[in-house]
Short mmCIF file of C-alpha atoms in Angstrom, two decimals:
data_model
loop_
_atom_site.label_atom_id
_atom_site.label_comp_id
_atom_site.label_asym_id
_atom_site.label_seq_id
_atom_site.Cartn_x
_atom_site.Cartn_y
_atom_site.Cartn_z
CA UNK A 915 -15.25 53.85 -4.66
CA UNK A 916 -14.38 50.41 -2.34
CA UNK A 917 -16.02 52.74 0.20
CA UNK A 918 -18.90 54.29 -1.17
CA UNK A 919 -20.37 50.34 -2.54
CA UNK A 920 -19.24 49.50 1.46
CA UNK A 921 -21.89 52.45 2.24
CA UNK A 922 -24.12 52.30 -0.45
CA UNK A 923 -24.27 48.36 -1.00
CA UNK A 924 -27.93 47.79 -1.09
CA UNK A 925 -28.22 50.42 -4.09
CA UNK A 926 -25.45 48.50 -5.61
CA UNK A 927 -27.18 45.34 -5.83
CA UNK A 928 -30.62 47.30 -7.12
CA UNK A 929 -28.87 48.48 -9.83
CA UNK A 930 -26.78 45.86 -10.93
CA UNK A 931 -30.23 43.50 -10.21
CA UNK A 932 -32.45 46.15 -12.28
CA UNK A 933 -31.80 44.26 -16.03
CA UNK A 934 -32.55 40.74 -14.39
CA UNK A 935 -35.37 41.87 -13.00
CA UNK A 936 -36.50 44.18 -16.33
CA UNK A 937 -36.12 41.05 -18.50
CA UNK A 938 -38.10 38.89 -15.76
CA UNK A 939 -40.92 41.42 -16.07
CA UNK A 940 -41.08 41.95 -19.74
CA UNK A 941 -42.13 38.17 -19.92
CA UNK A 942 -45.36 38.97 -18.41
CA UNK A 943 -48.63 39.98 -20.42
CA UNK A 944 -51.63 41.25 -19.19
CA UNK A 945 -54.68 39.09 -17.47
CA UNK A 946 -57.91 39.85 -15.63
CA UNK A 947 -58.10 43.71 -15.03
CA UNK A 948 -54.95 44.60 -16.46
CA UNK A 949 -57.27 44.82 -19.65
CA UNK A 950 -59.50 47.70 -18.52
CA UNK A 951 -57.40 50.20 -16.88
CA UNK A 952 -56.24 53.66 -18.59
CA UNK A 953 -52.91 52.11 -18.92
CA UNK A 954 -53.87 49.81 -22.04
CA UNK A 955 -53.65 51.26 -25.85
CA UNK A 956 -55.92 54.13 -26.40
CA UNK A 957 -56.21 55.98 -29.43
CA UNK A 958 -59.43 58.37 -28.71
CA UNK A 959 -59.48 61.81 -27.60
CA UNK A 960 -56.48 62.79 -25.00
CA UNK A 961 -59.52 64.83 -23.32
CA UNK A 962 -61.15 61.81 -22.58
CA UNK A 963 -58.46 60.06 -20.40
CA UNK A 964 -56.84 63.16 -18.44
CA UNK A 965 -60.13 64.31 -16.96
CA UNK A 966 -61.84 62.89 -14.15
CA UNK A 967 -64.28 59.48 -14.79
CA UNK A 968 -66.56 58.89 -12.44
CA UNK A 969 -64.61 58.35 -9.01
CA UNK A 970 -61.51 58.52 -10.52
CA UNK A 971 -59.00 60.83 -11.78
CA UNK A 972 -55.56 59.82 -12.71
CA UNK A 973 -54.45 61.51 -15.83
CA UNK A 974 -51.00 60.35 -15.67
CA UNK A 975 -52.83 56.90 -16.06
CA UNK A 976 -54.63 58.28 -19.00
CA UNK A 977 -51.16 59.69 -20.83
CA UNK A 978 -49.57 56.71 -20.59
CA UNK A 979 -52.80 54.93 -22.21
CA UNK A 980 -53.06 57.72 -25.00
CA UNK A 981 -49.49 57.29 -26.02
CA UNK A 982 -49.53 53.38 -25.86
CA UNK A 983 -52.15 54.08 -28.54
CA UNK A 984 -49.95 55.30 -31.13
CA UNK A 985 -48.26 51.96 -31.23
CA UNK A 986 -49.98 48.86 -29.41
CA UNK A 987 -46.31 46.89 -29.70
CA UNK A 988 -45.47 49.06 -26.41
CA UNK A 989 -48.09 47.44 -24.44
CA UNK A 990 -47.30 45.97 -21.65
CA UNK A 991 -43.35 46.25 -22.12
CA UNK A 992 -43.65 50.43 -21.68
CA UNK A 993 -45.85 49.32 -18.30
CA UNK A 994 -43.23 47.54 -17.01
CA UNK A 995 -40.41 49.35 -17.48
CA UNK A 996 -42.49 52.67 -15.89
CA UNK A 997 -43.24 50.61 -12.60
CA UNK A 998 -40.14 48.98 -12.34
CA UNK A 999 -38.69 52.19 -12.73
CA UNK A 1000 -40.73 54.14 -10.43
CA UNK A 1001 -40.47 50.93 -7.93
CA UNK A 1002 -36.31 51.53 -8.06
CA UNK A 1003 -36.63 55.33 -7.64
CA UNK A 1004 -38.34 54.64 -4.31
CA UNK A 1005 -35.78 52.46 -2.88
CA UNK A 1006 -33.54 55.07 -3.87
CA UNK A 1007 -35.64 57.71 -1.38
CA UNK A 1008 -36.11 55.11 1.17
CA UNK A 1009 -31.96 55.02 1.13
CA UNK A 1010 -31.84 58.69 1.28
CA UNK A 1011 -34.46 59.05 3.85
CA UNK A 1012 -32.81 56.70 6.45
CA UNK A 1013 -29.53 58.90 5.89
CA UNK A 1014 -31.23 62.12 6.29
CA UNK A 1015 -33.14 60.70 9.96
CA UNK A 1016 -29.03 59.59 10.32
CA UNK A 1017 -29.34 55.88 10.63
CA UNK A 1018 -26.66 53.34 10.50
CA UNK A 1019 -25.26 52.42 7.44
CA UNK A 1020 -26.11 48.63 7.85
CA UNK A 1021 -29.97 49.92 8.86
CA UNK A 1022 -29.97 52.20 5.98
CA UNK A 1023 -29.11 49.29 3.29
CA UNK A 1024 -30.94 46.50 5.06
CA UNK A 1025 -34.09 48.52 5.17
CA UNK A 1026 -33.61 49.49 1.50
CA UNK A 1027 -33.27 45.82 0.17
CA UNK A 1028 -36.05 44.92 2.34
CA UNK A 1029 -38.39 47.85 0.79
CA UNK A 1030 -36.64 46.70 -3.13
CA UNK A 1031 -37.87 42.58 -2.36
CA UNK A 1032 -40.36 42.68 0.85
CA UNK A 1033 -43.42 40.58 -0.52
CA UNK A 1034 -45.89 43.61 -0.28
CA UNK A 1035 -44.03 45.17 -3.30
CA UNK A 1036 -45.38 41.70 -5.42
CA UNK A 1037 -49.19 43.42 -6.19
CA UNK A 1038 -47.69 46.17 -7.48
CA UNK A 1039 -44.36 45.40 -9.03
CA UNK A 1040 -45.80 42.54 -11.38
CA UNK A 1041 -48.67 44.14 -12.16
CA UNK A 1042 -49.36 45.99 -15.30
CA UNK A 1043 -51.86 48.10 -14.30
CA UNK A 1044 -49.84 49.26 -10.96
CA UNK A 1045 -48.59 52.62 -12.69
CA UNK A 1046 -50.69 54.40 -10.37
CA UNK A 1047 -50.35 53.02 -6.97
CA UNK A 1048 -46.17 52.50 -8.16
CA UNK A 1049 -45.44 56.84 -8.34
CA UNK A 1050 -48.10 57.78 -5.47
CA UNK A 1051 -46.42 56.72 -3.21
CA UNK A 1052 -43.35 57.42 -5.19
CA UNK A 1053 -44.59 61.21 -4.82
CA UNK A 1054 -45.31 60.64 -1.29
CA UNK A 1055 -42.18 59.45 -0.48
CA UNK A 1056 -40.72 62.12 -2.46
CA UNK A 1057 -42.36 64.95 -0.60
CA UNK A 1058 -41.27 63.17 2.95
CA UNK A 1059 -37.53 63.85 1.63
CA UNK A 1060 -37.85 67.23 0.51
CA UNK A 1061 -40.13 68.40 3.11
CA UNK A 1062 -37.42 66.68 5.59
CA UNK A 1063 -34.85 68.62 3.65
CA UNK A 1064 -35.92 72.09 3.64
CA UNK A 1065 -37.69 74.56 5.39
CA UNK A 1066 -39.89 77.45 4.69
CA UNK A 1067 -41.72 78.26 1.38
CA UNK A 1068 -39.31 75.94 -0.03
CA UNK A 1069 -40.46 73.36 1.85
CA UNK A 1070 -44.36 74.19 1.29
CA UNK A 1071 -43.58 74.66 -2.53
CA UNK A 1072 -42.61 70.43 -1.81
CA UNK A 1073 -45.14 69.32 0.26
CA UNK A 1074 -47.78 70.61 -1.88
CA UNK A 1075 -46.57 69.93 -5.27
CA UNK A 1076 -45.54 66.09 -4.42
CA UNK A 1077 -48.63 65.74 -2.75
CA UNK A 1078 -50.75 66.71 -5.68
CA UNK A 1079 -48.73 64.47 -7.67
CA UNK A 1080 -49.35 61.40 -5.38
CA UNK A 1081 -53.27 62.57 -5.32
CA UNK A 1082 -53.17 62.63 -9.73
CA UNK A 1083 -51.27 59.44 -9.56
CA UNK A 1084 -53.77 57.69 -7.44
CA UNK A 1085 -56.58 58.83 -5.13
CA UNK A 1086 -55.14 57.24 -1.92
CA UNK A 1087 -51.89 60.00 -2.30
CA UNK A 1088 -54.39 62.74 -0.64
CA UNK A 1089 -53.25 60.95 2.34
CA UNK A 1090 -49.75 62.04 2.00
CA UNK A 1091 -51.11 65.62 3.10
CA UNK A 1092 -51.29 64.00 6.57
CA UNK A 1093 -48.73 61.45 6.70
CA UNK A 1094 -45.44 64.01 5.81
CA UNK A 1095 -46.48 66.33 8.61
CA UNK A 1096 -47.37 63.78 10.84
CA UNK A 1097 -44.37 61.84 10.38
CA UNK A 1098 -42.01 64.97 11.15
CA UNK A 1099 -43.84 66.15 13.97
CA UNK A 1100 -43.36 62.02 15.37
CA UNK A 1101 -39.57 62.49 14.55
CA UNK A 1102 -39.60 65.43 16.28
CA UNK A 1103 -38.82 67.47 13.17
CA UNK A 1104 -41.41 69.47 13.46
CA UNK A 1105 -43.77 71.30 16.14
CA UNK A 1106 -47.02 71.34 17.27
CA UNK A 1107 -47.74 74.30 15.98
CA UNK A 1108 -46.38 74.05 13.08
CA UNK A 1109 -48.17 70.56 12.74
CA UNK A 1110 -51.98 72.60 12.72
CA UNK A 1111 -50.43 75.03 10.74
CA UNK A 1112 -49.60 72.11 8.36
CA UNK A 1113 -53.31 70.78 8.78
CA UNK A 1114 -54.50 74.15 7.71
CA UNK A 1115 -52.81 74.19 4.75
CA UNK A 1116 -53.51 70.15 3.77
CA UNK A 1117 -57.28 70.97 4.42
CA UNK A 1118 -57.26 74.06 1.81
CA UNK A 1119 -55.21 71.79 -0.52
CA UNK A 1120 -57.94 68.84 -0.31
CA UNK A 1121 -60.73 71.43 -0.65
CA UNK A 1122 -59.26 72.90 -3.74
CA UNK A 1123 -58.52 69.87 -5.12
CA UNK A 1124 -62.02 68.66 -4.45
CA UNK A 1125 -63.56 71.60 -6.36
CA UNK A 1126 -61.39 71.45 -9.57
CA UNK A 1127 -62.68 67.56 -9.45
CA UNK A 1128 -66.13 69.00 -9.38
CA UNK A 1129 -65.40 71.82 -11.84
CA UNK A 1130 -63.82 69.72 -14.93
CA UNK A 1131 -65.88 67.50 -16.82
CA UNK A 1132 -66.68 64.10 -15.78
CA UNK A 1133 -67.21 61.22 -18.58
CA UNK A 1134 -68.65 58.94 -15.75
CA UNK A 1135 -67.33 55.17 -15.88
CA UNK A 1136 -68.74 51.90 -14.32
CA UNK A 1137 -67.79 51.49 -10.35
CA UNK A 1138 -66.78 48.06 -8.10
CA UNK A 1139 -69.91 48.25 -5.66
CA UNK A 1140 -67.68 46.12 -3.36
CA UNK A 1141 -66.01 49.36 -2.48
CA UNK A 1142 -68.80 50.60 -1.27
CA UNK A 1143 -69.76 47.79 1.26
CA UNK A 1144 -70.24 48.91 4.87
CA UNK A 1145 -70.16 45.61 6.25
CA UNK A 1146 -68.08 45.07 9.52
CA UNK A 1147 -66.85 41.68 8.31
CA UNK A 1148 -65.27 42.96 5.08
CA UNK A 1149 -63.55 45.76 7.14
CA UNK A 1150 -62.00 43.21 9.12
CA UNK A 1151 -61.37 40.98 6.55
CA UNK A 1152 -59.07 43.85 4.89
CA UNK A 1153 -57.49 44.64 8.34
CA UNK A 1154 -56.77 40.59 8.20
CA UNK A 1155 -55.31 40.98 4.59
CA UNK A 1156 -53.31 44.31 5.37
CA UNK A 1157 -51.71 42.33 8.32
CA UNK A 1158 -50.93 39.34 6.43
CA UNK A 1159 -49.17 40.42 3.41
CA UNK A 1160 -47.29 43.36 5.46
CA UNK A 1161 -46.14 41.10 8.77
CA UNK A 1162 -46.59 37.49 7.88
CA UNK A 1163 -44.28 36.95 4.44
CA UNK A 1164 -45.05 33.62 3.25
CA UNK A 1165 -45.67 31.80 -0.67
CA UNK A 1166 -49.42 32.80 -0.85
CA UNK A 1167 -49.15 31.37 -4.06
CA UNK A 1168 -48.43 28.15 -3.00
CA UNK A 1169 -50.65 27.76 0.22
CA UNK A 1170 -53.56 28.76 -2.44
CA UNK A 1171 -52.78 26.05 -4.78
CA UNK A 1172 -52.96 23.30 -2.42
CA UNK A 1173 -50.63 21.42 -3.35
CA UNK A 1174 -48.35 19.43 -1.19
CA UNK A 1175 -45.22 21.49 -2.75
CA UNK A 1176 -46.92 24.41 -2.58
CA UNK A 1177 -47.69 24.13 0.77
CA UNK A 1178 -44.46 23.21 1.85
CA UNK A 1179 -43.41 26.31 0.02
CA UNK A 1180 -45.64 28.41 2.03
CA UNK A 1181 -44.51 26.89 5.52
CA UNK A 1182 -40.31 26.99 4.60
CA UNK A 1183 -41.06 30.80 3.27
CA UNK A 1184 -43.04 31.28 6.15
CA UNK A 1185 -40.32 29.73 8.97
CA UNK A 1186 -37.20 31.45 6.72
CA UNK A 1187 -38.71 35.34 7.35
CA UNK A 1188 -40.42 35.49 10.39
CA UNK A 1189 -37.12 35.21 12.31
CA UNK A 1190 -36.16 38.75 11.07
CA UNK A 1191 -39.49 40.34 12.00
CA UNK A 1192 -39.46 38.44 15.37
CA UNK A 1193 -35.81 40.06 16.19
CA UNK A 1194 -37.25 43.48 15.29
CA UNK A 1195 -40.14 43.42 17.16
CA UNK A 1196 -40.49 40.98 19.73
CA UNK A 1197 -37.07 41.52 21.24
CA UNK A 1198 -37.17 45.21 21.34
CA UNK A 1199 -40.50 45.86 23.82
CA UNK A 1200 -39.02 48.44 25.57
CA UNK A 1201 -39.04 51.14 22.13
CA UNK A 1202 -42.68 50.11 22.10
CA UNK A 1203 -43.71 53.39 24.77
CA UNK A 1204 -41.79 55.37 22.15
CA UNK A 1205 -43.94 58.04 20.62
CA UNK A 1206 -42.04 57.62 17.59
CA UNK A 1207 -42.63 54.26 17.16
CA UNK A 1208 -46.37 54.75 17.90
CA UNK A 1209 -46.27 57.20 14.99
CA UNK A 1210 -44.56 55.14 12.70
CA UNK A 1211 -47.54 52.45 13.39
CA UNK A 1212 -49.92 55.24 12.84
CA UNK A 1213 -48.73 56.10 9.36
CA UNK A 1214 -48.48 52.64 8.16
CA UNK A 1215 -51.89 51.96 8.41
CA UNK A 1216 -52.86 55.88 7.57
CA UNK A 1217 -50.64 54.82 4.29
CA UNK A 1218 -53.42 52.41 3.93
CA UNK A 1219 -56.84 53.27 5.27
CA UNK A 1220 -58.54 54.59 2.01
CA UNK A 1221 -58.01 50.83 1.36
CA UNK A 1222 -58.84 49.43 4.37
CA UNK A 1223 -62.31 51.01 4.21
CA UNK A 1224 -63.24 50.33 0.64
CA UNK A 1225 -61.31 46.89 -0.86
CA UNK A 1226 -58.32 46.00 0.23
CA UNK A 1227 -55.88 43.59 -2.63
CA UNK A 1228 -52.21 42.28 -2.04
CA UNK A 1229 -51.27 45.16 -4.79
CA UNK A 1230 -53.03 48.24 -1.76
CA UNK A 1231 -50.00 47.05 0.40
CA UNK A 1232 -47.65 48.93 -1.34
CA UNK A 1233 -48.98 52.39 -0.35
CA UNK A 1234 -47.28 51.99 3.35
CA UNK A 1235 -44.05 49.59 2.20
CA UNK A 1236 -41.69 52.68 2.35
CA UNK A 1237 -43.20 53.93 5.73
CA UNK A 1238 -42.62 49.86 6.96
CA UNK A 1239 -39.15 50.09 5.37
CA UNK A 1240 -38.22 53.55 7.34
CA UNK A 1241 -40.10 51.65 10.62
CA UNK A 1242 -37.26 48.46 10.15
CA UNK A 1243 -34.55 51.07 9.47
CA UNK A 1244 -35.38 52.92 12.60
CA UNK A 1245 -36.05 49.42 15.19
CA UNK A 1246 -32.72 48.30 13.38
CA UNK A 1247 -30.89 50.79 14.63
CA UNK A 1248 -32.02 50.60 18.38
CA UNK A 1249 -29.47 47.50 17.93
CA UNK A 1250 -26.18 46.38 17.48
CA UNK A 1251 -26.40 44.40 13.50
CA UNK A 1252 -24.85 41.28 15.35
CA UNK A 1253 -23.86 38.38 13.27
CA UNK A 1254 -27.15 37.14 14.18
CA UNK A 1255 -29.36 39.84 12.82
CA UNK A 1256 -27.30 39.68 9.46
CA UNK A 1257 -28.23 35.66 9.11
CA UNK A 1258 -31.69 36.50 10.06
CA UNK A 1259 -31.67 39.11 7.45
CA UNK A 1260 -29.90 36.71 4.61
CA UNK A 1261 -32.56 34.23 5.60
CA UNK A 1262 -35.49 36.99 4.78
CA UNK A 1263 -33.94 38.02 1.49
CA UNK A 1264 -33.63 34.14 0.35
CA UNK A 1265 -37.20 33.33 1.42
CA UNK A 1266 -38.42 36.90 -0.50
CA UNK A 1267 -36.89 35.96 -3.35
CA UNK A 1268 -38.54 32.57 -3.45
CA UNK A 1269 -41.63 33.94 -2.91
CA UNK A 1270 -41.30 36.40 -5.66
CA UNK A 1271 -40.33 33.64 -7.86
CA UNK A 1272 -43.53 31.90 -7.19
CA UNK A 1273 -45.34 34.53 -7.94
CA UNK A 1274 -43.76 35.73 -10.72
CA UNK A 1275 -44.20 32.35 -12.38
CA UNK A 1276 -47.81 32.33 -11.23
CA UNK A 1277 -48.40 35.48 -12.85
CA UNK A 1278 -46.57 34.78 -16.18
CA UNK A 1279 -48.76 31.44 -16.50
CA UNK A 1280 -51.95 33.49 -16.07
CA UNK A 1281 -50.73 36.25 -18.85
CA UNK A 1282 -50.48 33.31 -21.32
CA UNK A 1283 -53.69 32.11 -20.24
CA UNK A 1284 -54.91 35.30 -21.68
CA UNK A 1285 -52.50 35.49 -24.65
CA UNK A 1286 -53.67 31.65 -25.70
CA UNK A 1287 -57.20 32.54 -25.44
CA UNK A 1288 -57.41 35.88 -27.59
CA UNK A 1289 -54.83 34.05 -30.32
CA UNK A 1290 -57.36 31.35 -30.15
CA UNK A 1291 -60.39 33.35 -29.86
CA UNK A 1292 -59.35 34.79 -33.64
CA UNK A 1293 -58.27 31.31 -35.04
CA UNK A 1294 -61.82 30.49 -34.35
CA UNK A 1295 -63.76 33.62 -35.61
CA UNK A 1296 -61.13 33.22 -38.68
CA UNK A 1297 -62.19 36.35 -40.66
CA UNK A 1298 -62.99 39.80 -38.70
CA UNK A 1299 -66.46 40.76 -37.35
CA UNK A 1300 -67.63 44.36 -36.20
CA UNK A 1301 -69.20 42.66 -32.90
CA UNK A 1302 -68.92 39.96 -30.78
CA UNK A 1303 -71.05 38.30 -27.57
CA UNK A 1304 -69.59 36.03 -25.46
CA UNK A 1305 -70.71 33.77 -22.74
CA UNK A 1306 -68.10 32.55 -20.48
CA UNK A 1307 -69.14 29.97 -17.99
CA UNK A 1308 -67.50 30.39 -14.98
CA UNK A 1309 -66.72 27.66 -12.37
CA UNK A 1310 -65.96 28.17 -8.78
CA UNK A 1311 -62.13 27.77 -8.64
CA UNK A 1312 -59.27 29.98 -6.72
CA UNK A 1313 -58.23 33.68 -8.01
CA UNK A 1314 -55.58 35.53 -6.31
CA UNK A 1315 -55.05 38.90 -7.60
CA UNK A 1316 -53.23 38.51 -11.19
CA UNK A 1317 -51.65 35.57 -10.25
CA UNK A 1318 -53.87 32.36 -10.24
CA UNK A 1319 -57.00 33.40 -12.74
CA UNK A 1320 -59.48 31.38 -13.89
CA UNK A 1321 -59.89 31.33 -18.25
CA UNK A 1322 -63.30 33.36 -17.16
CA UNK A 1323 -61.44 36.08 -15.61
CA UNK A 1324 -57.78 36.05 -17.54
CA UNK A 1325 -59.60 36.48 -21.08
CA UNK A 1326 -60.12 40.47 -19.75
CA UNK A 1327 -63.93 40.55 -21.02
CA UNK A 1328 -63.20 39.94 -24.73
CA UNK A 1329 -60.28 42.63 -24.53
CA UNK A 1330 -57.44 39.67 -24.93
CA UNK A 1331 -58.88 39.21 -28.03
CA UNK A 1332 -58.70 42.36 -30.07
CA UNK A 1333 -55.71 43.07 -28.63
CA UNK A 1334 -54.42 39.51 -29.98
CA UNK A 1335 -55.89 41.16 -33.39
CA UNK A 1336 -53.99 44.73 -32.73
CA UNK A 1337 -57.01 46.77 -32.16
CA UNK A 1338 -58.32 46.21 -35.65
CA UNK A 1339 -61.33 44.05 -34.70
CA UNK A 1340 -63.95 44.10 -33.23
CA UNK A 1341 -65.13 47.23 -32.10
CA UNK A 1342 -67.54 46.15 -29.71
CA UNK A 1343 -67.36 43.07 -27.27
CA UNK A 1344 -69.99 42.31 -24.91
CA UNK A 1345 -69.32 39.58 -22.31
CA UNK A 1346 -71.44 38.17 -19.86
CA UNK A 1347 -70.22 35.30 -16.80
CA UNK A 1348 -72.66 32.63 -15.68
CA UNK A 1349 -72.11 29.91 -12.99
CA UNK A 1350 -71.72 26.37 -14.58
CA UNK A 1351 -74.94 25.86 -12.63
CA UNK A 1352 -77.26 28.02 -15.05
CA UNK A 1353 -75.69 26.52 -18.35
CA UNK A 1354 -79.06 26.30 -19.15
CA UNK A 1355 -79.95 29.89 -19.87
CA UNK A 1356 -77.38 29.73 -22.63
CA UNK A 1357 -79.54 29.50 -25.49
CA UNK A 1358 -81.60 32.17 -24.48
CA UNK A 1359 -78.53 34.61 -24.21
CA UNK A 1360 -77.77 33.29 -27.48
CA UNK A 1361 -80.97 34.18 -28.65
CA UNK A 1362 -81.51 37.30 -27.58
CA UNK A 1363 -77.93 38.71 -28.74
CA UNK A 1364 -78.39 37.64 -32.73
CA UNK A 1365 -81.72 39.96 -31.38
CA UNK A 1366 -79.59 42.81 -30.64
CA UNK A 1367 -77.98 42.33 -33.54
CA UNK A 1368 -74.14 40.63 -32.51
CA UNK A 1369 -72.47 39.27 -35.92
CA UNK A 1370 -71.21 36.41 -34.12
CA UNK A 1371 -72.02 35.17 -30.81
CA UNK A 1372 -69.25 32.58 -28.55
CA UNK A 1373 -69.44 30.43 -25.42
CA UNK A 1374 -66.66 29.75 -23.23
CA UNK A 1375 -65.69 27.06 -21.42
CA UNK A 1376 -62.29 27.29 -19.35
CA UNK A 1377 -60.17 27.31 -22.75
CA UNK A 1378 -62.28 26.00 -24.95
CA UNK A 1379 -64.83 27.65 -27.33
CA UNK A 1380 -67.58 27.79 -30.31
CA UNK A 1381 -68.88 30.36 -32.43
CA UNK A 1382 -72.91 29.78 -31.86
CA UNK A 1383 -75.05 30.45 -35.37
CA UNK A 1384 -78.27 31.55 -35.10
#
């Protein structure tokens, strides 16, 4: 036993971390667009949710929403204990996949705990909504192992099923058709011809996976038009992002707030980590005419491109984490683990942790936000109403994923509300956002929603609110 925790100690700590980390994640509710995913309550037809709507089609998503709907009480606790879960089970194949490409022991643990606590994993990991993005790449990662593992039909029978679990999971997992082939043939596990055979076989997947999209029936759902933006700025701009949170760990948190503390934060978090990336990278130039560690680069940001070329949020960096944990595994073990490299490494874990602190906190603030606002919301409206309008006025101020979110955005578009009221009331909530600059069309909105017939009509400012009579 003394020997297999000496081997296996970063799966040691996971585990005996997992209930801390459960308990710290069952204190957070849901804010901002946790409210309109497939993942909240849903008690209509199961046919509704597990076929494709509009762009999307994630009926794993839908599942989960259709059996939170047979008792709300599971909401968000059953979220979190699915990502956490699926979030553990990957550091479990990142572990197994460094022992299968035969790395060191201390590479194979270090780049575990830095996959299990790397600041890219923060999106995701204290999200609610994150089911999705959590088990494709959990799938991905999955298929990588077993198509590592075997070979022949066995190892197609993998590929392709894990692979069309990543792609049901989330959309970006159709990438795993390329990366797993493309990754083998970089470790030199697998040849050039077998690599086009493999791009045959990914193309007739994606094409057959395209026309069963096409073929099922589509309910059609409202879609972000900012990922469909072409500009060359907001490309960059997500290149910029993608860079930051994967290479440059730091309190983002804190640097956003402003604050003097939480600036200083940002710098100490900042000077603690790079110090680790700096001794994988900078120190080791002479792996960089490695085709293996070109192809490691290549997949990281293949992991991400769908991303990159629509919208790119700190929760997107999670799709390549486990290809960047394999990447420190491998530039580890170019190296002797001196003394030095394990201080450097202590020093990353300390300054992860704080930042995951920060933005744990961060995010638990802005799910009471949300949680004070719909409790309020019904202390106001004091006896149930079929409908409701709402005006929120909405200021200019910071938001940061699910962590810092302005009243406007954490109230979920009304949905805080009849969830505070278990799904009993209302049935319909309309919301609209105005700048604090056009207060003034207020009491035409008013106006024109007792026209459309609302039973009670609200405005919204930060935390505070009215019910408006005709």
């Amino acid at each position: 036993m003394r020997q297999y925790i000496h081997t296996h100690w970063a799966i040691a700590i996971i585990l005996c971390f997992f209930p801390v980390a459960l308990w710290a994640l069952l204190q957070l509710q849901p804010t901002f667009d946790d409210w309109t995913y497939l993942t909240t309550p849903y008690t209509g037809k199961l046919s509704e949710v597990i076929f494709p709507a509009g762009v999307y089609w994630r009926p794993f998503d839908g599942l989960i929403g259709y059996v939170l709907g047979f008792n709300y009480h599971l909401f968000p606790a059953l979220n979190h204990l699915i990502v956490l879960l699926g979030h553990t089970l990957a550091a479990v194949c990142v572990f197994l996949l460094c022992q299968k490409l035969k790395f060191k022991a201390a590479s194979t643990n270090i780049a575990t705990l830095f996959f299990y606590l790397a600041p890219g994993m923060l999106g995701t990991v204290l999200d609610i909504d994150s089911i999705n993005q959590t088990y494709s790449a959990l799938w991905g990662l999955i298929g990588l192992l077993l198509f590592l593992r075997y070979q022949g039909s066995v190892r197609i029978a993998c590929y392709v099923v894990c692979c069309y679990f990543a792609v049901l999971s989330k959309e970006n997992g159709i990438l795993w058709f390329a990366i797993i082939p493309l990754f083998a043939w970089g470790i030199n596990r697998l040849s050039m011809r077998c690599l086009w055979q493999f791009a045959g076989l990914a193309f007739g997947c994606i094409l057959l996976y395209g026309i069963a999209r096409l073929s099922l029936p589509n309910s059609g759902m409202y879609v972000n038009n900012e990922y469909y933006s072409f500009a060359l700025a907001v490309k960059i701009k997500n290149i910029a992002k993608f860079v930051a949170v994967t290479c440059v760990p730091t309190d983002y948190v804190g640097l956003m707030r402003r604050s003097p503390i939480g600036i200083a934060g940002a710098v100490l978090t900042f000077f603690m980590a790079m110090p680790f990336y700096l001794s994988l990278f900078a120190s080791k130039v002479r792996y960089w005419r490695e085709r293996t560690f070109w192809m490691f680069l290549f997949c990281i940001f293949l992991g991400a491109s769908i991303h990159l070329a629509t919208i790119f949020t700190v929760m997107h960096a999670y799709a390549s984490l486990g290809l960047e944990a394999l990447l420190v595994a491998y530039l580890l073990d170019k190296q002797t683990v001196s003394k030095r490299i394990i201080g450097f490494t202590l020093l990353y874990m300390v300054s992860a942790f704080m930042i995951a602190t920060s933005h744990w906190d961060a995010a638990r603030a802005a799910g009471q936000l949300a949680q004070r606002m719909g409790e309020n919301t019904l202390r106001v409206l004091k006896n149930p109403v079929d409908s409701v309008y709402s005006i929120m006025l909405e200021d200019t101020v910071i938001h940061y994923s699910s962590f810092l979110v302005p009243p406007a955005k954490a109230f979920g578009w009304g949905r805080a509300a009849i969830h505070a009221s278990e799904y009993r009331w209302p049935k319909e909530w309309k919301d609209t956002l105005i700048q604090r600059d056009n207060k003034a069309a207020i009491p035409r909105l008013v106006k024109l929603a007792h026209q459309k017939g609302y039973r009670c009509v609200m405005v919204y400012d930060g935390e505070r609110m009215k019910v408006v009579s005709r």
